[in-house]
Amino acid sequence: MPKHCGLHSLLFPYYLRLTVSSMLVYPMKFLFRALVFSLLTCSTLFAQQLEDASIKIDMASLLDPVQDRTMGIPPQESAAYYQLLYTVAHEDATASIKRARDFWKNRQQDHPEFQQFTHPPFADLFKNPVEYRGQIITQTGYAQRIVKYAAGENEFGIKTLYEAWIYPESGQSNPIVVVFTVPPGTGMSLGDNLNYRIGVTGYFFKLYGYPAQDTTRLAPMILAGALEPLPTRIDPGLIEKRIYFFLGAFVFVMIVMGWILYTGLRKKPKSVVQSSLPDQLPALNENTEERPDSSD
């Protein structure tokens, strides 16, 4: 047994006698402290339960005025808008992600055609906004635009809002608008023409109408606390294409080098000795007579 355990065992009777003596000497003081501690504990637990219940009740009632396919956030939707922004910013992030995962698993069980998707696809958000309203969902994609602006008047003390236009990995050509309250983290800046791969978990609010160049368009709106930067994903198809490209380029270079070497050897210049000799020697005339020696 460790020494400190033996020491506590020896001192335990002393602690017990001291506590009993305190109760006997100062019974009213001891009971008063115990009563205050109990009341504080119970009131704290009751307040937390009441707060959780009020949030659930408020969410159900506040979402009633929210309408899809409307421009911006009209006044009747402002209360729910800021309530959800405040709520998601003060919730435990791990618990929110778990709720989003559980919600999506349940929806996949009801809709087997979504088994291939890790998160709710854009098409389902667009077609069934009522079924998603007020639900926690997770999305991953590429933020191409992040802006900052002042919040409207609200009772939650929210002063600044951030807005990100994200193209989800399940539908690159259609954006999702995410409104959040925590400034973008390190490595992310405000602006246009961005390409940050991010993850976000928040409340689905509505199909948000916004003006485009040619007409009014709709985008699913998510109210979140913050954006989570994710590592850039490399497309396996792109890797395969690059491998084929470099292999093809290597083969082409080898063919060109072989052709150059082959033609260069064929056109190699002759040496000095070879160039001084005729290609063919003249034939000897067998009928030619010997010429007499002139010395005779």
Coordinates of C-alpha atoms in Angstrom, one line a residue:
M1 CA 0.0 0.0 0.0
P2 CA 1.4 3.5 -0.8
K3 CA 2.5 5.6 2.1
H4 CA 0.0 8.4 1.4
C5 CA -2.9 5.9 1.6
G6 CA -1.7 4.7 5.0
L7 CA -1.4 8.2 6.2
H8 CA -4.9 9.0 5.1
S9 CA -6.1 5.9 6.8
L10 CA -4.5 7.0 10.1
L11 CA -5.8 10.5 9.8
F12 CA -9.4 9.5 8.8
P13 CA -10.6 9.0 12.4
Y14 CA -9.2 12.4 13.3
Y15 CA -11.1 14.0 10.4
L16 CA -14.2 12.2 11.4
R17 CA -14.0 13.4 15.1
L18 CA -13.2 16.9 13.9
T19 CA -16.3 17.0 11.6
V20 CA -18.6 15.5 14.4
S21 CA -17.2 18.0 16.9
S22 CA -17.8 20.9 14.5
M23 CA -21.4 19.8 14.1
L24 CA -21.9 19.5 17.8
V25 CA -20.2 22.8 18.7
Y26 CA -21.5 24.9 15.7
P27 CA -24.7 22.9 14.7
M28 CA -26.6 25.9 13.3
K29 CA -23.6 27.2 11.4
F30 CA -22.9 23.8 9.8
L31 CA -26.5 23.2 8.9
F32 CA -26.8 26.7 7.4
R33 CA -23.8 26.1 5.2
A34 CA -25.0 22.8 4.1
L35 CA -28.4 24.3 3.3
V36 CA -26.9 27.1 1.2
F37 CA -24.7 24.7 -0.7
S38 CA -27.7 22.4 -1.5
L39 CA -29.8 25.4 -2.6
L40 CA -27.0 26.7 -4.9
T41 CA -26.5 23.3 -6.5
C42 CA -30.2 22.7 -7.1
S43 CA -30.8 26.1 -8.5
T44 CA -27.8 25.8 -10.9
L45 CA -29.1 22.4 -12.2
F46 CA -32.6 23.7 -12.4
A47 CA -31.5 26.8 -14.3
Q48 CA -29.5 24.7 -16.8
Q49 CA -32.5 22.4 -17.4
L50 CA -34.8 25.4 -17.8
E51 CA -32.4 27.1 -20.2
D52 CA -32.1 23.9 -22.3
A53 CA -35.9 23.5 -22.4
S54 CA -36.5 27.2 -23.3
I55 CA -34.0 26.9 -26.2
K56 CA -35.8 23.9 -27.6
I57 CA -39.2 25.5 -27.2
D58 CA -38.0 28.8 -28.6
M59 CA -36.4 27.1 -31.6
A60 CA -39.7 25.4 -32.4
S61 CA -41.7 28.6 -32.1
L62 CA -39.2 31.0 -33.6
L63 CA -38.7 28.9 -36.8
D64 CA -42.4 29.2 -37.7
P65 CA -42.1 32.6 -39.4
V66 CA -39.1 31.5 -41.5
Q67 CA -39.9 31.2 -45.2
D68 CA -37.9 29.7 -48.0
R69 CA -37.2 31.4 -51.4
T70 CA -37.2 34.9 -49.9
M71 CA -34.6 37.6 -50.4
G72 CA -32.3 38.3 -47.4
I73 CA -33.5 38.1 -43.8
P74 CA -36.8 39.9 -43.4
P75 CA -37.7 41.4 -40.0
Q76 CA -40.0 38.5 -39.0
E77 CA -37.1 36.0 -39.3
S78 CA -34.6 38.1 -37.4
A79 CA -35.4 36.7 -34.0
A80 CA -34.8 33.1 -35.1
Y81 CA -31.8 34.2 -37.2
Y82 CA -29.9 35.7 -34.2
Q83 CA -31.1 33.1 -31.7
L84 CA -29.6 30.3 -33.8
L85 CA -26.3 32.2 -34.3
Y86 CA -26.0 32.7 -30.6
T87 CA -27.0 29.1 -29.7
V88 CA -24.6 27.4 -32.1
A89 CA -21.7 29.7 -31.0
H90 CA -22.2 28.6 -27.4
E91 CA -22.8 24.9 -27.9
D92 CA -20.1 22.3 -27.5
A93 CA -18.6 21.7 -30.9
T94 CA -18.1 18.0 -30.4
A95 CA -21.7 17.5 -29.3
S96 CA -22.9 19.4 -32.3
I97 CA -20.9 17.3 -34.7
K98 CA -22.3 14.2 -33.1
R99 CA -25.8 15.5 -33.4
A100 CA -25.2 16.3 -37.1
R101 CA -23.8 12.8 -37.7
D102 CA -26.8 11.1 -35.9
F103 CA -29.3 13.2 -37.9
W104 CA -27.7 12.2 -41.2
K105 CA -27.5 8.5 -40.3
N106 CA -31.2 8.6 -39.5
R107 CA -32.0 10.3 -42.8
Q108 CA -29.9 7.8 -44.7
Q109 CA -31.9 5.0 -43.1
D110 CA -35.1 6.6 -44.4
H111 CA -33.5 7.4 -47.8
P112 CA -31.2 4.5 -48.9
E113 CA -30.3 6.5 -52.0
F114 CA -28.1 8.8 -49.9
Q115 CA -25.9 6.0 -48.6
Q116 CA -23.0 7.1 -50.8
F117 CA -22.9 10.6 -49.3
T118 CA -21.0 11.5 -46.2
H119 CA -23.0 14.7 -45.7
P120 CA -26.3 15.9 -46.9
P121 CA -26.1 16.6 -50.7
F122 CA -27.0 19.9 -52.2
A123 CA -29.9 18.5 -54.1
D124 CA -31.6 17.2 -50.9
L125 CA -31.1 20.5 -49.1
F126 CA -32.5 22.3 -52.1
K127 CA -35.6 20.0 -52.5
N128 CA -36.5 19.5 -48.9
P129 CA -35.6 22.6 -46.9
V130 CA -38.6 22.1 -44.5
E131 CA -37.2 18.8 -43.4
Y132 CA -33.8 20.3 -42.6
R133 CA -34.9 23.5 -41.0
G134 CA -33.5 23.8 -37.5
Q135 CA -31.4 20.7 -37.8
I136 CA -27.7 20.5 -37.2
I137 CA -25.8 19.4 -40.4
T138 CA -22.2 19.3 -41.5
Q139 CA -20.8 20.3 -44.9
T140 CA -17.4 20.3 -46.4
G141 CA -16.3 22.2 -49.5
Y142 CA -14.3 25.1 -50.8
A143 CA -14.9 28.7 -49.6
Q144 CA -14.4 31.0 -52.6
R145 CA -15.7 34.2 -50.9
I146 CA -15.6 35.4 -47.3
V147 CA -16.9 38.8 -46.3
K148 CA -17.4 40.7 -43.0
Y149 CA -20.2 43.1 -42.1
A150 CA -22.0 44.6 -39.1
A151 CA -24.8 42.7 -37.5
G152 CA -28.3 44.1 -37.2
E153 CA -29.9 45.0 -33.9
N154 CA -30.3 42.0 -31.7
E155 CA -30.6 41.0 -28.1
F156 CA -27.7 38.7 -28.0
G157 CA -24.9 41.2 -28.3
I158 CA -23.7 40.0 -31.7
K159 CA -21.8 42.9 -33.3
T160 CA -20.1 41.4 -36.4
L161 CA -21.1 38.7 -38.8
Y162 CA -19.0 36.8 -41.4
E163 CA -20.4 35.3 -44.5
A164 CA -18.8 32.5 -46.6
W165 CA -19.9 31.2 -50.0
I166 CA -18.9 27.6 -50.1
Y167 CA -19.1 25.2 -53.0
P168 CA -19.7 21.8 -51.4
E169 CA -17.9 18.7 -52.5
S170 CA -21.2 17.1 -53.3
G171 CA -22.1 19.8 -55.8
Q172 CA -19.3 22.1 -57.0
S173 CA -21.4 24.2 -59.3
N174 CA -24.0 25.3 -56.6
P175 CA -22.9 27.4 -53.6
I176 CA -24.1 27.2 -49.9
V177 CA -24.0 30.4 -47.9
V178 CA -22.7 30.1 -44.3
V179 CA -23.1 32.9 -41.8
F180 CA -20.9 32.7 -38.7
T181 CA -19.7 34.8 -35.8
V182 CA -16.2 33.7 -35.1
P183 CA -13.5 35.4 -37.2
P184 CA -11.8 33.1 -39.8
G185 CA -8.8 31.3 -38.3
T186 CA -5.1 31.5 -39.2
G187 CA -4.4 30.9 -42.9
M188 CA -7.8 32.3 -44.0
S189 CA -8.4 35.8 -45.1
L190 CA -11.4 37.8 -46.3
G191 CA -11.9 38.4 -50.0
D192 CA -13.0 36.9 -53.3
N193 CA -11.5 34.2 -55.6
L194 CA -10.5 32.1 -52.6
N195 CA -10.0 28.4 -52.5
Y196 CA -10.0 27.3 -48.8
R197 CA -11.1 23.7 -48.1
I198 CA -13.2 24.0 -45.0
G199 CA -15.7 22.1 -42.9
V200 CA -18.7 23.6 -41.1
T201 CA -21.3 22.4 -38.7
G202 CA -24.4 24.5 -38.0
Y203 CA -28.1 24.9 -38.2
F204 CA -29.9 24.8 -41.5
F205 CA -32.0 27.9 -41.7
K206 CA -33.6 28.4 -45.1
L207 CA -33.3 28.6 -48.9
Y208 CA -31.8 32.0 -49.1
G209 CA -32.6 34.3 -52.1
Y210 CA -29.8 36.5 -53.5
P211 CA -29.4 38.6 -56.6
A212 CA -27.2 37.2 -59.4
Q213 CA -26.1 38.7 -62.7
D214 CA -29.0 37.5 -64.7
T215 CA -31.7 36.6 -62.1
T216 CA -32.5 35.8 -58.5
R217 CA -30.8 32.6 -57.3
L218 CA -31.3 30.4 -54.2
A219 CA -28.7 28.9 -51.9
P220 CA -29.1 26.8 -48.7
M221 CA -28.2 28.9 -45.7
I222 CA -26.4 27.5 -42.7
L223 CA -25.9 29.4 -39.4
A224 CA -22.6 28.3 -37.7
G225 CA -20.1 29.3 -35.1
A226 CA -16.9 29.1 -37.1
L227 CA -15.3 27.6 -40.1
E228 CA -12.9 24.7 -39.7
P229 CA -9.9 24.7 -42.1
L230 CA -9.3 21.3 -43.7
P231 CA -6.3 19.9 -45.6
T232 CA -6.5 20.3 -49.3
R233 CA -7.7 17.1 -50.9
I234 CA -5.9 15.8 -53.9
D235 CA -8.2 14.3 -56.6
P236 CA -7.0 10.7 -57.3
G237 CA -8.2 11.1 -60.9
L238 CA -5.9 14.1 -61.2
I239 CA -2.9 12.1 -59.9
E240 CA -3.6 9.4 -62.4
K241 CA -3.8 11.9 -65.3
R242 CA -0.5 13.5 -64.2
I243 CA 1.1 10.0 -64.1
Y244 CA -0.1 9.3 -67.7
F245 CA 1.1 12.7 -68.8
F246 CA 4.6 12.3 -67.5
L247 CA 4.9 8.8 -68.8
G248 CA 3.7 10.0 -72.3
A249 CA 6.2 12.9 -72.1
F250 CA 9.0 10.5 -71.2
V251 CA 8.3 8.1 -74.0
F252 CA 8.0 11.1 -76.5
V253 CA 11.4 12.5 -75.3
M254 CA 13.0 9.0 -75.6
I255 CA 11.7 8.6 -79.2
V256 CA 13.0 12.0 -80.2
M257 CA 16.4 11.4 -78.7
G258 CA 16.6 8.0 -80.5
W259 CA 15.7 9.6 -83.8
I260 CA 18.3 12.3 -83.4
L261 CA 21.0 9.8 -82.5
Y262 CA 20.0 7.5 -85.4
T263 CA 20.0 10.2 -88.1
G264 CA 23.2 11.7 -86.6
L265 CA 25.1 8.5 -87.0
R266 CA 24.0 8.1 -90.6
K267 CA 25.3 11.5 -91.5
K268 CA 28.6 11.2 -89.7
P269 CA 31.4 12.8 -91.8
K270 CA 34.2 10.6 -93.2
S271 CA 37.8 10.8 -91.9
V272 CA 40.6 12.5 -93.8
V273 CA 42.0 9.1 -95.0
Q274 CA 38.6 7.9 -96.1
S275 CA 37.9 11.1 -98.0
S276 CA 41.3 10.9 -100.0
L277 CA 40.7 7.5 -101.3
P278 CA 38.5 7.0 -104.4
D279 CA 35.4 5.0 -104.0
Q280 CA 36.6 2.6 -106.8
L281 CA 40.1 1.8 -108.1
P282 CA 40.6 1.7 -111.9
A283 CA 40.8 -1.7 -113.5
L284 CA 44.3 -3.0 -114.7
N285 CA 44.7 -3.5 -118.4
E286 CA 46.0 -7.1 -118.8
N287 CA 46.9 -6.5 -122.5
T288 CA 49.3 -3.7 -121.7
E289 CA 52.9 -4.7 -122.9
E290 CA 55.9 -4.1 -120.7
R291 CA 57.7 -1.0 -121.6
P292 CA 61.5 -1.6 -122.3
D293 CA 63.9 -0.2 -119.8
S294 CA 65.1 3.1 -121.1
S295 CA 68.5 2.6 -119.6
D296 CA 69.3 0.0 -122.3

